[in-house]
Coordinates of C-alpha atoms and ligand atoms in Angstrom, one line a residue:
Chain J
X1 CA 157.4 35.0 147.9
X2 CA 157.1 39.0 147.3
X3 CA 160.3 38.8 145.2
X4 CA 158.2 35.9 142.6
X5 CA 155.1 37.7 142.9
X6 CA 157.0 41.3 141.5
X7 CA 158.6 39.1 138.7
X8 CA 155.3 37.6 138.1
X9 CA 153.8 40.8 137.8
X10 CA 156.4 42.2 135.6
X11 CA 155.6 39.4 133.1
X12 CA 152.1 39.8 133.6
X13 CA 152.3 43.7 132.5
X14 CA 155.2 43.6 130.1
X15 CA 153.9 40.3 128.0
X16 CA 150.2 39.6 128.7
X17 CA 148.5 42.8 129.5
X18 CA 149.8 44.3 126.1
X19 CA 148.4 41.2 124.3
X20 CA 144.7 41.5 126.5
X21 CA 144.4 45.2 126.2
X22 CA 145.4 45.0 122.3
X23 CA 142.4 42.5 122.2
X24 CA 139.9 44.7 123.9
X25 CA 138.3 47.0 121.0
X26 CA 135.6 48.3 123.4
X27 CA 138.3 50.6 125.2
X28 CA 138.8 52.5 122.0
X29 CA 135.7 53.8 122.7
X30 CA 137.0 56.0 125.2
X31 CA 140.7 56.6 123.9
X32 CA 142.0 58.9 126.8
X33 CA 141.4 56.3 129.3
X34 CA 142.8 53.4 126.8
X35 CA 145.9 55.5 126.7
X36 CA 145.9 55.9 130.6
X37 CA 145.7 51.9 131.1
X38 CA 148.7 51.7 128.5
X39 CA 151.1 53.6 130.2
X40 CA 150.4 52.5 133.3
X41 CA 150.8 49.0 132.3
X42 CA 154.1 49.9 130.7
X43 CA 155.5 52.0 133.4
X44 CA 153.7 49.3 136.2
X45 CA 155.9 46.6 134.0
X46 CA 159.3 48.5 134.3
X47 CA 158.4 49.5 138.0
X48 CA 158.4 45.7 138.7
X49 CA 160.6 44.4 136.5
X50 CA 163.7 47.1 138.9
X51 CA 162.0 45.9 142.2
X52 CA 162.2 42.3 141.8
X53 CA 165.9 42.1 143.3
X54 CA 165.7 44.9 145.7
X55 CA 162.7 43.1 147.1
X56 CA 164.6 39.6 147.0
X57 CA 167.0 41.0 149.4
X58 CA 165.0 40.8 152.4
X59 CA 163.7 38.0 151.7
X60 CA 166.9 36.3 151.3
X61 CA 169.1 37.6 154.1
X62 CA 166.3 38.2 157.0
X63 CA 165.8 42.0 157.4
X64 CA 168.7 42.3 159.9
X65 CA 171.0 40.1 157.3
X66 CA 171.1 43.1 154.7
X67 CA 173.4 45.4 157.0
X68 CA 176.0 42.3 157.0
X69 CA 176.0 41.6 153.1
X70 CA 176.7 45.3 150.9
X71 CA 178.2 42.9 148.1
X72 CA 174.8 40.7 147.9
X73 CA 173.1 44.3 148.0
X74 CA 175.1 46.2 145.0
X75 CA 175.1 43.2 143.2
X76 CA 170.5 43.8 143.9
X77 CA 170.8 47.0 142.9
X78 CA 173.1 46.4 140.1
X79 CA 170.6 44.2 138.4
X80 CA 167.9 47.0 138.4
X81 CA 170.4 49.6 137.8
X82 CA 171.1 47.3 134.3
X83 CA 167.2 47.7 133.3
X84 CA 167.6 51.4 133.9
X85 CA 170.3 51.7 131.5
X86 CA 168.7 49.6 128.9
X87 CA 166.2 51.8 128.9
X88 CA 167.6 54.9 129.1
X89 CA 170.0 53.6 125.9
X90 CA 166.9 52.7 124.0
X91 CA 165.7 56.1 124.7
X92 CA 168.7 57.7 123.5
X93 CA 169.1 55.8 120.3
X94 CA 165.4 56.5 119.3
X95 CA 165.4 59.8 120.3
X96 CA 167.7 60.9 119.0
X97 CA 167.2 58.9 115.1
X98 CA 163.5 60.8 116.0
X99 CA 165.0 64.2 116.3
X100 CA 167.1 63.9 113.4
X101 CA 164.4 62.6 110.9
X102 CA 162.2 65.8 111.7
X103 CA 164.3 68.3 111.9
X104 CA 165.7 67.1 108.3
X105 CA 162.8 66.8 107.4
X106 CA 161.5 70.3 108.8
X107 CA 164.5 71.9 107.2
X108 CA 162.9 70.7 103.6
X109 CA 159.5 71.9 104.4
X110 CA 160.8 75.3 105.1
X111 CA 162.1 75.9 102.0
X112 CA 159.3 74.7 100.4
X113 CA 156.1 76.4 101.6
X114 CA 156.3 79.8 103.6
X115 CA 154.8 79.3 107.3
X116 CA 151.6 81.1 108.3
X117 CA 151.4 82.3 111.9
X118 CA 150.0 79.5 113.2
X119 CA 152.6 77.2 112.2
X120 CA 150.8 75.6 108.9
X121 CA 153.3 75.2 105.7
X122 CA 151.3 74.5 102.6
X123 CA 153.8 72.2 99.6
X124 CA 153.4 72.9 96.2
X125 CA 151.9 69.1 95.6
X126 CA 149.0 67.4 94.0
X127 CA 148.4 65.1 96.5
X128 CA 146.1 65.6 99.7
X129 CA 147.6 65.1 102.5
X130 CA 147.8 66.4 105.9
X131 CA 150.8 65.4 108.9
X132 CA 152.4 67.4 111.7
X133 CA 155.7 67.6 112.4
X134 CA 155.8 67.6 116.2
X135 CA 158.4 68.6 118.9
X136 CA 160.5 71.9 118.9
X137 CA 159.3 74.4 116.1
X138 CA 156.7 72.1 115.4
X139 CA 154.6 72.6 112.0
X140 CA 151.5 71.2 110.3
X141 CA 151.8 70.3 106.8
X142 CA 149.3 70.6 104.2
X143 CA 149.3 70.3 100.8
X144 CA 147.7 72.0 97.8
X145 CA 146.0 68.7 96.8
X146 CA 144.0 68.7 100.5
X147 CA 143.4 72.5 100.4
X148 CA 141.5 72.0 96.5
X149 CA 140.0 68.7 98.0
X150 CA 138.3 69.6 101.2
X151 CA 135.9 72.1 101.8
X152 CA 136.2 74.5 104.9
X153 CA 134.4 72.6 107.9
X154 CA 136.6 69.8 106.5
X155 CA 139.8 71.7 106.0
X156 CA 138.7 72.7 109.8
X157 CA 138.4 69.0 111.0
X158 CA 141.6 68.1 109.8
X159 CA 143.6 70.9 111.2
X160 CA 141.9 70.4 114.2
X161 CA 142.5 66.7 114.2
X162 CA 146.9 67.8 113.8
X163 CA 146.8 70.3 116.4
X164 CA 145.1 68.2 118.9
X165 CA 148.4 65.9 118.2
X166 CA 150.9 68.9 118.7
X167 CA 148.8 70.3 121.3
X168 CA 148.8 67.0 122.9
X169 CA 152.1 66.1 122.4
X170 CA 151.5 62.6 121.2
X171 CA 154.6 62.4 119.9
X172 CA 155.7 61.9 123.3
X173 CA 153.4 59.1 123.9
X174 CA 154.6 57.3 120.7
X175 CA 158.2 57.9 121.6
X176 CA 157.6 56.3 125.2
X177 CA 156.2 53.3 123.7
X178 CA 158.6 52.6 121.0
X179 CA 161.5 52.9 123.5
X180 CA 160.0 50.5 125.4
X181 CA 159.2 48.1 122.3
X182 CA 163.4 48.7 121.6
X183 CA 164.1 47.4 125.0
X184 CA 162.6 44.3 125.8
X185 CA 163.8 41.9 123.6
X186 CA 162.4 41.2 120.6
X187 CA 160.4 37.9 121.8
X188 CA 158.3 40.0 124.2
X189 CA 157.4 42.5 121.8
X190 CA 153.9 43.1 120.7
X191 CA 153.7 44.6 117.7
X192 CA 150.0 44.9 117.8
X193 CA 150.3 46.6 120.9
X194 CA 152.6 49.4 118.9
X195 CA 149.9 49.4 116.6
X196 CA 147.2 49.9 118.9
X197 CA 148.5 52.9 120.7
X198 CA 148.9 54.7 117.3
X199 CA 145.3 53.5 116.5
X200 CA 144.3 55.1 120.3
X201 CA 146.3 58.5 119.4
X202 CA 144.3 58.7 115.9
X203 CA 140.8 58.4 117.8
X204 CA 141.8 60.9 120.3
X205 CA 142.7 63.5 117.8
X206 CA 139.6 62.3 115.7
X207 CA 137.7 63.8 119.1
X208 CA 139.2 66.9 118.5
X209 CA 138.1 67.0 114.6
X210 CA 134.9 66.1 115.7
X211 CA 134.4 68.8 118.4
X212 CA 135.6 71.2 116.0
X213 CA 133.8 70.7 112.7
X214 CA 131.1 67.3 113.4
X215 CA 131.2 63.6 113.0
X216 CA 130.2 63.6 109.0
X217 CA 132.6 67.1 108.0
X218 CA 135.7 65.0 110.0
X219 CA 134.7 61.2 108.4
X220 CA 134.0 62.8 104.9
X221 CA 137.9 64.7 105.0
X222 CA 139.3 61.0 105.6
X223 CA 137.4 59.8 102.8
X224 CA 138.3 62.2 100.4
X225 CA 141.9 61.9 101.4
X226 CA 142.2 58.4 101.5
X227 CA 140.7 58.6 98.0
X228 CA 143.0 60.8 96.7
X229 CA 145.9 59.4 98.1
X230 CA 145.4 55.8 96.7
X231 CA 146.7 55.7 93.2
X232 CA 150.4 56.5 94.4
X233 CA 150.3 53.9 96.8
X234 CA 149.2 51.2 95.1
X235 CA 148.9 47.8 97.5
X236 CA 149.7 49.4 100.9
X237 CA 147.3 47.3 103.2
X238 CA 146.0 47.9 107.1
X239 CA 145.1 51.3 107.3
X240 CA 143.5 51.8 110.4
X241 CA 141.2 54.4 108.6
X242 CA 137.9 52.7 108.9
X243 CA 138.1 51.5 112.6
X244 CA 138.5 55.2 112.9
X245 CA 135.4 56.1 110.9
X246 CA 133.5 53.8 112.9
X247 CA 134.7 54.8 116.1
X248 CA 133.3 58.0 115.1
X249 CA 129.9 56.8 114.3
X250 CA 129.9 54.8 117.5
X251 CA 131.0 58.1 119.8
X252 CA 132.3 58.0 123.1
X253 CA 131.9 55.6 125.9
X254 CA 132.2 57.3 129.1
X255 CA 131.6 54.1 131.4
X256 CA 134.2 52.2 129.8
X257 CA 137.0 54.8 130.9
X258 CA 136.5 53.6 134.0
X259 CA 137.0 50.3 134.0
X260 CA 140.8 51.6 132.3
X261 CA 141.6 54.3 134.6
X262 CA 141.4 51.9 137.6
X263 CA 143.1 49.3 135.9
X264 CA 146.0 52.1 135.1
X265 CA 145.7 52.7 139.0
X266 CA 146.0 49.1 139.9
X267 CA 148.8 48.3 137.5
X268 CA 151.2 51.0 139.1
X269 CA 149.9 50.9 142.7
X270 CA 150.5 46.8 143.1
X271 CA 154.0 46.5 142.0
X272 CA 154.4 49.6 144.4
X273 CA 152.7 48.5 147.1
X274 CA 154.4 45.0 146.8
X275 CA 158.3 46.5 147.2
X276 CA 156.9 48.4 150.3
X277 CA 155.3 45.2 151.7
X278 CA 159.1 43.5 151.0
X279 CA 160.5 46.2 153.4
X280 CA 158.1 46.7 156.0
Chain T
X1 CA 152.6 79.6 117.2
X2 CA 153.0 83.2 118.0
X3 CA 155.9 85.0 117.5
X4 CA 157.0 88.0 119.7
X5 CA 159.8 89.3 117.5
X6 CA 159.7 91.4 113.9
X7 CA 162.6 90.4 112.8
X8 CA 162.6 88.3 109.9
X9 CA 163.5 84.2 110.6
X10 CA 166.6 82.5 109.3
X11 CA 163.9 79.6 108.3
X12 CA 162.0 82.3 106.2
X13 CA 165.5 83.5 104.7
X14 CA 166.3 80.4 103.7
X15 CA 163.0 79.6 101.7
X16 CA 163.3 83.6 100.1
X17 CA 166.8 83.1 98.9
X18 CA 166.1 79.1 97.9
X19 CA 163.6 81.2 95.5
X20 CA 165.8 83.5 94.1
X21 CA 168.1 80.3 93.2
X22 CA 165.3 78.2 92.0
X23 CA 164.2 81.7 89.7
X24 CA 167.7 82.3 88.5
X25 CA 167.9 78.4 87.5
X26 CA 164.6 78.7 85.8
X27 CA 165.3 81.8 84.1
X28 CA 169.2 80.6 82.8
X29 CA 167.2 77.5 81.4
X30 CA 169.5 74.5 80.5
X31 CA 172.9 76.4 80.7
X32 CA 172.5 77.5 85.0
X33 CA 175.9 78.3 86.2
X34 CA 174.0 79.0 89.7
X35 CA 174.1 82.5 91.7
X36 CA 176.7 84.4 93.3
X37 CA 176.1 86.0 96.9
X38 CA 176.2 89.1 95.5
X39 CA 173.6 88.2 92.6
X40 CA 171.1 86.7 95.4
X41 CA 172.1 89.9 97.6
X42 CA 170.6 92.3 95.0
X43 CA 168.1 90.3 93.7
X44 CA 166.3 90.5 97.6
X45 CA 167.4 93.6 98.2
X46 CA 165.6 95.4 95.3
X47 CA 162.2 94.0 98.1
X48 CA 163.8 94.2 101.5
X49 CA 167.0 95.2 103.2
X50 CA 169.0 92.3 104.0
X51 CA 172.7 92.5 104.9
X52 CA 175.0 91.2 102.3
X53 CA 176.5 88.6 105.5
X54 CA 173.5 87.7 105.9
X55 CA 173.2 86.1 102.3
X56 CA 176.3 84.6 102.8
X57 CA 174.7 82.8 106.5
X58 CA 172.1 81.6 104.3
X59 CA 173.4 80.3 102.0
X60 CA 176.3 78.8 103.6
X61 CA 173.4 76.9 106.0
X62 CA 171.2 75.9 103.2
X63 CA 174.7 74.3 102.1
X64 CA 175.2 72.6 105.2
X65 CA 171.8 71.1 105.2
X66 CA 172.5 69.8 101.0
X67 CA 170.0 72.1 99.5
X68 CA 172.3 74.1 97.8
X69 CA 175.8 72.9 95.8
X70 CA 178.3 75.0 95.4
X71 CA 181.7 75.4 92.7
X72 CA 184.1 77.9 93.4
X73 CA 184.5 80.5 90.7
X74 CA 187.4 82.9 90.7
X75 CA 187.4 84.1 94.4
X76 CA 183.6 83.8 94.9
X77 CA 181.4 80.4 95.2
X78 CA 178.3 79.7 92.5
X79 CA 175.3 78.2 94.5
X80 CA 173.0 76.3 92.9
X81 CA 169.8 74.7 93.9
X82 CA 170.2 71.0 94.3
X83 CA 167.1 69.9 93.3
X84 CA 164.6 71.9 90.9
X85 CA 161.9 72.5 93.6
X86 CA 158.9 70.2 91.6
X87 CA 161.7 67.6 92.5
X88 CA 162.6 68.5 96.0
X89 CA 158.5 69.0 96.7
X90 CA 158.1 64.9 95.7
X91 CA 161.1 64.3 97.7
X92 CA 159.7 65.5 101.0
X93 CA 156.1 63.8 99.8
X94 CA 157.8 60.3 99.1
X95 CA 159.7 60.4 102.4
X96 CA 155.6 61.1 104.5
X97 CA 154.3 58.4 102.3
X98 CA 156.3 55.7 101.8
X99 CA 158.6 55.1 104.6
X100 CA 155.8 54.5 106.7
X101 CA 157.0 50.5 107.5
X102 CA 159.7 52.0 109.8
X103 CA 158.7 52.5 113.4
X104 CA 161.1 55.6 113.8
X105 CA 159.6 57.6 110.7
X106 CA 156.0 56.9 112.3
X107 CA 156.7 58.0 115.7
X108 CA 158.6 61.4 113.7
X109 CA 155.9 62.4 111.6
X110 CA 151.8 61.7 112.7
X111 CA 149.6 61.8 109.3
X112 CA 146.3 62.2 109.3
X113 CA 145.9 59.1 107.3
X114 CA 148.0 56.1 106.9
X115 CA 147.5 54.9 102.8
X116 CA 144.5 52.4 102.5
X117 CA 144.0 49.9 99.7
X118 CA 141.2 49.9 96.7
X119 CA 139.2 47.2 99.2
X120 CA 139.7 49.4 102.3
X121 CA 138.6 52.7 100.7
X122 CA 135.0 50.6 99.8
X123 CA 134.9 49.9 103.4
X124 CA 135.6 53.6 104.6
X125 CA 132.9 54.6 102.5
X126 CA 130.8 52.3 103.9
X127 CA 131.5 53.2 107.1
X128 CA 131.0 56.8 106.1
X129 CA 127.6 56.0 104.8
X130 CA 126.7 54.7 108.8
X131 CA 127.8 58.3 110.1
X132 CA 126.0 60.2 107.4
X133 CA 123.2 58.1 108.0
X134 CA 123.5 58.6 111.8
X135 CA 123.9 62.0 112.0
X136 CA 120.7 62.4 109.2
X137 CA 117.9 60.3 110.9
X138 CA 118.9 59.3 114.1
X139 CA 118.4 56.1 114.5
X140 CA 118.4 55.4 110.9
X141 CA 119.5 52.2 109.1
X142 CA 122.6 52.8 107.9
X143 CA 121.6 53.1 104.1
X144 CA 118.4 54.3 104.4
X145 CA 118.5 57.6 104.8
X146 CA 119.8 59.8 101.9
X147 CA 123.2 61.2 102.3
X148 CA 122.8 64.8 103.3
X149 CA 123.9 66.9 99.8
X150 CA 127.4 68.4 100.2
Ligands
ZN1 ZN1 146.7 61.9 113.4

C-alpha cells in the first residue's frame, strides 16, 4: 500500500502539481513563497519518486524477510540509485553548457567595457538593455542605450532589480529547475511550469526595484526599455513584461504566502513521513 | 564586488591591450598588419609599467579565447583584433537578445526584460498607466488621474 501511495505521490508532484501551481496566478502575488512551494514540490517529487522501492521492500518480504533477500534489496536500491544518476547527469550536462556560455560570454564583455567597482560593465551599444551575468565573477551589464534612456531613480530600479538576482543567486534556482525539466522525460515536462518559475524570479527582483526606487520609477524603466528594444526584435511574442507591471500595481499578498509555504512543508514532509511509516 | 588587492586584473589587461590593437587597427586604416608584443608593450607602457611577459600573457590568452588572430612574422607573431570592436560590441548584443528560445542561454544570462511585441508594448503601457494612476490618487481609476510629469 505505502509503496503505491509514494509512487502516487511522485506523479502527483512531478506531473500534476507543476500543471496546478502554473495555473494559480494569485501566488505570484507573493513570489518568495511561490518559489518555496516550487521547490518543494520538485524536490518532494524526486524524494518520492527514490523511495518508492526502498519502501516496496518491506512490504514485499515481511520486515523479517529483508535480512534473507540482499539481491531483492540491491536490486531496491538499485532502482533509486538509477534516478540519482539521472539526475546528477542532467546536472552535469547543464551545468556545465551553463558555465561555459557565461564565462564566454563574460570574457567578451570584459574586453568591451571596463568594470566599475561594483561589478557593472557598461557596452558601447545603442540599445538599452540591462542583464547580469551570474555565478563566479559575476557582472551586471548595461549598456549606453539604457544609461541615455533612463533617468537616475530608474537607472536605480534596474540595478537594483539585477543585483537582487546576483545577490539572490537565482541562477541557482533556474539551474535546479531546468535539470529537473532535462530529467524526466520529455512527456512529463511542463514547459509552462519552466516558464513560471522565470516569471516568479522576475517579480521577486521587481520587489527589490521597487524597494529601491518605487512602483512607477521601476514600471516606467521597463517601459522605456521594452520600447527601445522593439525595432531589432521584430515579432518576438510572450514577454512576460506586463504580468510583471501588473504585479507591481497589485503589490504583495502576504496571506497567500501562506497557503504556499505550508504546501512546500507538506509536499516534502509526506513523502518523508510515508518511507518512515514503510519501516516502522 | 570589492576587491582587496591593487594589483591590476588580467581581465582589465586584456580589455587595455584589446584597445591598443583596436587603436593600432584604426590608426593603420585599411592596410593593418596588426601589432607586435613589443609595439603593444610600449604603447602601455608610455601610461603604466607593465612587464614586457606580461603582454605576451595577454595576449597569448586573448588568443586562446579567439579575440585576437595571430601570423607569424620573422621570429615574432603580429596580433590582430579579430573583430573591429563596433562588431564584436553587436556580437555580444545579438547573443543576450536573440538566443533567448534556448533554455540553457536563459538560465546563463537573467535580462531585465525579455523582447515584447508592438501589441504587448500597448499593453505595458497600459498597465503602466494603472500604476501611475495608483501611486497618483489612490484609489483612482486607472486613467483618470493625470500621469504624474516626469
Ligand atoms: Zn530579471
Amino acid at each position: 500500500m505505502l509503496p503505491l501511495a509514494l509512487a502516487g505521490l511522485a506523479v502527483a508532484l512531478v506531473w500534476v502539481a507543476p500543471r496546478v501551481l502554473a495555473r494559480r496566478t494569485s501566488l505570484r502575488r507573493s513570489p518568495r513563497a511561490a518559489l518555496a512551494a516550487w521547490q518543494a514540490a520538485s524536490l518532494g517529487g524526486v524524494l518520492a519518486a527514490v523511495s518508492v522501492t526502498p519502501a516496496a521492500l518491506p512490504a514485499v518480504l515481511g520486515r523479517e524477510g529483508v535480512a534473507d533477500h540482499p539481491g531483492l534489496v540491491a536490486l531496491a536500491l538499485l532502482v533509486s540509485a538509477a534516478v540519482i544518476a539521472r539526475l546528477l547527469v542532467s546536472g552535469h550536462l547543464v551545468g556545465t553548457r551553463i558555465r561555459s556560455a557565461r564565462a564566454e560570454h563574460r570574457a567578451l564583455v570584459d574586453v568591451l567595457g571596463a568594470r566599475d567597482d561594483h561589478g557593472v560593465v557598461v557596452l558601447e551599444h545603442p540599445t538599452p538593455t540591462a542583464y547580469c551575468i551570474p555565478g563566479r565573477g559575476s557582472r551586471v551589464v548595461l549598456t549606453r542605450g539604457v544609461l541615455d534612456a533612463l533617468p537616475d531613480d530608474q537607472l536605480a530600479a534596474v540595478l537594483a532589480h539585477e543585483r537582487a538576482h546576483l545577490r539572490a543567486r537565482h541562477d541557482l534556482l533556474l539551474e535546479f529547475f531546468t535539470v529537473l525539466d532535462r530529467s524526466v522525460p520529455p512527456m512529463l515536462r511542463s514547459p509552462a511550469a519552466l516558464a513560471e518559475v522565470r516569471l516568479l524570479v522576475e517579480a521577486l527582483a521587481d520587489r527589490a526595484a521597487v524597494r529601491r526606487s518605487g512602483a512607477v520609477a521601476t514600471a516606467r524603466a521597463m517601459v522605456a526599455i521594452a520600447e527601445g528594444r522593439a525595432p531589432e526584435l521584430g515579432m518576438s511574442a510572450g514577454t512576460s513584461a506586463p504580468v510583471r507591471l501588473r504585479l507591481i500595481a497589485a503589490g504583495p499578498h502576504s496571506a497567500l504566502s501562506v497557503v504556499a509555504y505550508a504546501l512546500a512543508v507538506l509536499a516534502v514532509a509526506t513523502p518523508v513521513g510515508l518511507l518512515g511509516l514503510a519501516w516502522l | 564586488m570589492p576587491h582587496s588587492t591593487n594589483a591590476p586584473r588580467l581581465g582589465d589587461l586584456e580589455r587595455v591591450v584589446m584597445e591598443r590593437l583596436w587603436d593600432a587597427a584604426t590608426a593603420a586604416g585599411g592596410n593593418a598588419s596588426g601589432s607586435t608584443v613589443r609595439e603593444v608593450h610600449e604603447s602601455i607602457e608610455q601610461d603604466r609599467d607593465i612587464a614586457y611577459t606580461t603582454v605576451m600573457t595577454v595576449l597569448d590568452r586573448l588568443a586562446k579565447k579567439q579575440l585576437v588572430t595571430r601570423e607569424r612574422d620573422g621570429r615574432a607573431w603580429r596580433y590582430l583584433p579579430a573583430d573591429s570592436r563596433e562588431v564584436m560590441t553587436a556580437r555580444t548584443m545579438r547573443r543576450t537578445l536573440d538566443d533567448m528560445e534556448v533554455t540553457d542561454r536563459r538560465a546563463a544570462l537573467l535580462h531585465f526584460l525579455d523582447g515584447a511585441s508592438t501589441d504587448e508594448i500597448a499593453d505595458l503601457k497600459a498597465a503602466l498607466a494603472e500604476v501611475e494612476a495608483r501611486a497618483a490618487g489612490g484609489s483612482a481609476a486607472p486613467g483618470s488621474a493625470p500621469p504624474p510629469g516626469r
